[in-house]
mmCIF file of C-alpha atoms in Angstrom:
data_model
loop_
_atom_site.group_PDB
_atom_site.id
_atom_site.type_symbol
_atom_site.label_atom_id
_atom_site.label_comp_id
_atom_site.label_asym_id
_atom_site.label_seq_id
_atom_site.Cartn_x
_atom_site.Cartn_y
_atom_site.Cartn_z
ATOM 1 C CA MET S 28 0.000 0.000 0.000
ATOM 2 C CA PRO S 29 1.435 3.454 -0.897
ATOM 3 C CA SER S 30 2.543 5.627 2.010
ATOM 4 C CA GLY S 31 0.065 8.286 3.065
ATOM 5 C CA VAL S 32 -2.845 6.253 1.743
ATOM 6 C CA LYS S 33 -5.450 4.595 3.890
ATOM 7 C CA ARG S 34 -7.901 1.972 2.936
ATOM 8 C CA ARG S 35 -11.508 2.714 3.731
ATOM 9 C CA THR S 36 -11.898 -0.390 5.904
ATOM 10 C CA ASP S 37 -8.739 0.548 7.862
ATOM 11 C CA ILE S 38 -10.433 3.581 9.413
ATOM 12 C CA GLY S 39 -13.488 1.797 10.711
ATOM 13 C CA VAL S 40 -15.848 2.330 7.767
ATOM 14 C CA SER S 41 -17.362 -0.927 6.695
ATOM 15 C CA SER S 42 -20.415 -2.253 5.004
ATOM 16 C CA HIS S 43 -22.985 -4.476 6.646
ATOM 17 C CA ARG S 44 -22.471 -6.767 3.645
ATOM 18 C CA THR S 45 -18.715 -7.195 3.921
ATOM 19 C CA ASN S 46 -18.928 -10.774 2.768
ATOM 20 C CA ARG S 47 -20.549 -9.677 -0.499
ATOM 21 C CA TYR S 48 -18.847 -6.390 -1.341
ATOM 22 C CA THR S 49 -15.254 -5.434 -0.736
ATOM 23 C CA PHE S 50 -14.048 -1.891 -0.580
ATOM 24 C CA ALA S 51 -11.239 -1.012 -2.903
ATOM 25 C CA THR S 52 -11.518 2.752 -2.484
ATOM 26 C CA TRP S 53 -8.239 4.521 -1.927
ATOM 27 C CA TRP S 54 -7.513 8.163 -1.292
ATOM 28 C CA THR S 55 -4.603 10.207 -0.117
ATOM 29 C CA LYS S 56 -4.344 11.159 3.516
ATOM 30 C CA ASP S 57 -4.081 14.892 2.907
ATOM 31 C CA THR S 58 -3.718 17.361 0.078
ATOM 32 C CA SER S 59 -0.429 18.540 -1.278
ATOM 33 C CA ARG S 60 0.996 21.705 0.219
ATOM 34 C CA ARG S 61 3.000 22.510 -2.907
ATOM 35 C CA PRO S 62 1.207 24.234 -5.757
ATOM 36 C CA ARG S 63 1.661 22.566 -9.078
ATOM 37 C CA ILE S 64 2.132 24.664 -12.147
ATOM 38 C CA VAL S 65 0.012 23.427 -15.004
ATOM 39 C CA PRO S 66 1.233 24.553 -18.403
ATOM 40 C CA ASP S 67 -1.166 26.682 -20.410
ATOM 41 C CA THR S 68 -2.682 24.554 -23.146
ATOM 42 C CA THR S 69 -4.472 27.410 -24.871
ATOM 43 C CA ASP S 70 -1.443 28.714 -26.730
ATOM 44 C CA SER S 71 -2.574 29.802 -30.147
ATOM 45 C CA HIS S 72 -0.366 28.862 -33.020
ATOM 46 C CA ASP S 73 0.158 31.469 -35.687
ATOM 47 C CA GLY S 74 -2.237 30.880 -38.548
ATOM 48 C CA ALA S 75 -3.969 27.971 -36.802
ATOM 49 C CA LEU S 76 -7.743 27.751 -36.818
ATOM 50 C CA THR S 77 -9.178 28.057 -33.317
ATOM 51 C CA ILE S 78 -12.765 27.477 -32.325
ATOM 52 C CA ASP S 79 -13.432 29.647 -29.294
ATOM 53 C CA HIS S 80 -16.569 29.652 -27.147
ATOM 54 C CA PRO S 81 -18.794 31.988 -29.224
ATOM 55 C CA HIS S 82 -17.819 30.198 -32.432
ATOM 56 C CA ARG S 83 -18.352 26.758 -30.914
ATOM 57 C CA GLU S 84 -21.737 27.791 -29.511
ATOM 58 C CA PHE S 85 -22.845 29.135 -32.900
ATOM 59 C CA LEU S 86 -21.694 26.008 -34.738
ATOM 60 C CA ASP S 87 -23.443 23.783 -32.192
ATOM 61 C CA GLN S 88 -26.677 25.683 -32.762
ATOM 62 C CA VAL S 89 -26.492 25.912 -36.546
ATOM 63 C CA LEU S 90 -25.002 22.507 -37.380
ATOM 64 C CA ASP S 91 -27.213 20.401 -35.154
ATOM 65 C CA LYS S 92 -29.340 17.439 -36.174
ATOM 66 C CA TRP S 93 -32.153 19.268 -38.025
ATOM 67 C CA SER S 94 -30.734 22.686 -38.924
ATOM 68 C CA LEU S 95 -29.071 21.604 -42.161
ATOM 69 C CA SER S 96 -32.295 20.001 -43.390
ATOM 70 C CA VAL S 97 -34.286 23.119 -42.514
ATOM 71 C CA LEU S 98 -31.721 25.374 -44.190
ATOM 72 C CA SER S 99 -31.740 23.178 -47.273
ATOM 73 C CA GLU S 100 -35.515 23.562 -47.578
ATOM 74 C CA LEU S 101 -35.495 27.299 -46.893
ATOM 75 C CA CYS S 102 -32.717 27.928 -49.440
ATOM 76 C CA GLU S 103 -35.107 26.630 -52.106
ATOM 77 C CA ARG S 104 -38.159 28.690 -51.077
ATOM 78 C CA PRO S 105 -39.878 30.284 -48.070
ATOM 79 C CA CYS S 106 -41.943 27.716 -46.163
ATOM 80 C CA ARG S 107 -44.667 27.621 -43.596
ATOM 81 C CA PHE S 108 -44.230 25.405 -40.545
ATOM 82 C CA ASN S 109 -46.312 22.489 -41.842
ATOM 83 C CA ASP S 110 -44.562 22.648 -45.225
ATOM 84 C CA LEU S 111 -41.282 22.096 -43.380
ATOM 85 C CA ARG S 112 -42.792 19.218 -41.391
ATOM 86 C CA ARG S 113 -43.933 17.536 -44.607
ATOM 87 C CA ALA S 114 -40.554 18.120 -46.271
ATOM 88 C CA ILE S 115 -38.671 16.668 -43.258
ATOM 89 C CA PRO S 116 -40.975 13.879 -42.059
ATOM 90 C CA ALA S 117 -38.638 12.501 -39.379
ATOM 91 C CA VAL S 118 -38.543 15.745 -37.374
ATOM 92 C CA THR S 119 -40.969 16.164 -34.489
ATOM 93 C CA GLN S 120 -42.976 19.330 -33.998
ATOM 94 C CA LYS S 121 -41.033 20.144 -30.835
ATOM 95 C CA SER S 122 -37.639 19.676 -32.526
ATOM 96 C CA LEU S 123 -38.639 21.711 -35.563
ATOM 97 C CA THR S 124 -39.914 24.548 -33.375
ATOM 98 C CA ALA S 125 -36.690 24.574 -31.344
ATOM 99 C CA THR S 126 -34.566 24.480 -34.511
ATOM 100 C CA LEU S 127 -36.450 27.365 -36.122
ATOM 101 C CA ARG S 128 -36.163 29.449 -32.944
ATOM 102 C CA ARG S 129 -32.409 28.811 -32.717
ATOM 103 C CA LEU S 130 -31.900 29.739 -36.362
ATOM 104 C CA GLU S 131 -34.052 32.843 -35.948
ATOM 105 C CA ARG S 132 -32.145 33.887 -32.815
ATOM 106 C CA ASN S 133 -28.849 33.609 -34.708
ATOM 107 C CA GLY S 134 -30.133 35.700 -37.628
ATOM 108 C CA ILE S 135 -30.096 32.826 -40.120
ATOM 109 C CA VAL S 136 -33.876 32.545 -40.553
ATOM 110 C CA GLU S 137 -36.612 35.151 -40.268
ATOM 111 C CA ARG S 138 -40.207 34.587 -39.243
ATOM 112 C CA VAL S 139 -42.651 36.624 -41.326
ATOM 113 C CA LEU S 140 -46.254 37.166 -40.233
ATOM 114 C CA LEU S 141 -48.451 36.798 -43.343
ATOM 115 C CA SER S 142 -51.864 37.407 -41.792
ATOM 116 C CA SER S 143 -53.181 37.964 -38.310
ATOM 117 C CA ARG S 144 -56.521 36.099 -38.534
ATOM 118 C CA PRO S 145 -55.968 33.236 -38.752
ATOM 119 C CA VAL S 146 -52.323 33.551 -37.858
ATOM 120 C CA ALA S 147 -50.159 32.577 -40.812
ATOM 121 C CA VAL S 148 -46.372 32.543 -40.462
ATOM 122 C CA GLU S 149 -43.726 31.883 -43.070
ATOM 123 C CA TYR S 150 -40.047 31.182 -42.520
ATOM 124 C CA ARG S 151 -37.447 32.610 -44.880
ATOM 125 C CA ILE S 152 -33.702 32.438 -45.008
ATOM 126 C CA THR S 153 -32.023 35.796 -44.341
ATOM 127 C CA PRO S 154 -29.208 37.303 -46.415
ATOM 128 C CA LEU S 155 -26.847 36.213 -43.613
ATOM 129 C CA GLY S 156 -28.247 32.690 -43.859
ATOM 130 C CA LYS S 157 -27.695 32.667 -47.617
ATOM 131 C CA THR S 158 -23.974 33.255 -47.037
ATOM 132 C CA MET S 159 -23.833 29.875 -45.251
ATOM 133 C CA ARG S 160 -24.918 27.987 -48.352
ATOM 134 C CA HIS S 161 -21.461 27.676 -49.942
ATOM 135 C CA PRO S 162 -19.565 26.495 -46.807
ATOM 136 C CA VAL S 163 -22.305 23.965 -46.043
ATOM 137 C CA GLU S 164 -22.236 22.668 -49.631
ATOM 138 C CA VAL S 165 -18.439 22.271 -49.391
ATOM 139 C CA LEU S 166 -18.841 20.318 -46.150
ATOM 140 C CA LEU S 167 -21.503 18.074 -47.696
ATOM 141 C CA GLU S 168 -19.303 17.475 -50.753
ATOM 142 C CA TRP S 169 -16.455 16.446 -48.438
ATOM 143 C CA VAL S 170 -18.796 14.014 -46.688
ATOM 144 C CA ALA S 171 -19.932 12.548 -50.016
ATOM 145 C CA VAL S 172 -16.331 12.005 -51.149
ATOM 146 C CA HIS S 173 -14.942 10.646 -47.876
ATOM 147 C CA MET S 174 -17.909 8.688 -46.484
ATOM 148 C CA PRO S 175 -16.564 5.300 -47.670
ATOM 149 C CA GLU S 176 -13.341 5.950 -45.722
ATOM 150 C CA VAL S 177 -15.331 6.995 -42.660
ATOM 151 C CA GLU S 178 -17.441 3.837 -42.859
ATOM 152 C CA ARG S 179 -14.296 1.661 -43.155
ATOM 153 C CA ALA S 180 -12.809 3.372 -40.105
ATOM 154 C CA ARG S 181 -16.040 2.824 -38.154
ATOM 155 C CA ARG S 182 -16.118 -0.883 -39.052
ATOM 156 C CA ALA S 183 -12.454 -1.306 -38.070
ATOM 157 C CA PHE S 184 -13.077 0.446 -34.765
ATOM 158 C CA ASP S 185 -16.173 -1.635 -34.016
ATOM 159 C CA LEU S 186 -14.246 -4.881 -34.636
ATOM 160 C CA GLU S 187 -11.652 -4.043 -31.986
#
């Protein structure tokens, strides 16, 4: 047993089922009195691409499970909510609502009130949202080209 380490059963803590369960919990006796210096791992390399918090948050919100499908539909034409549900049948009403709100909050989609009685709303892609079309198409092209390699890597990993 390492010095400065006590076993849980050595200090009088035991279970009423000692014959069934054994304690193998170890901890140090006290904390270190010497501060350890941890090297900074956030050094930015010149010219390197970094994804900081605001960027990561935006990408998480815009590149989630349903956003690309919604953006694909809205790039073709403005749609009402039920048109989007019919175009993306696997999405639930709750997920589609949350996705549209996230995209609207980030300025990618706008919600346009068509009439007040009965309430009719249409969703359109904004000019900012249209600027995302090219990078997303490049990403999807990369996926189309490299998907066989990805699938081979997945199969190899799953066999291990």
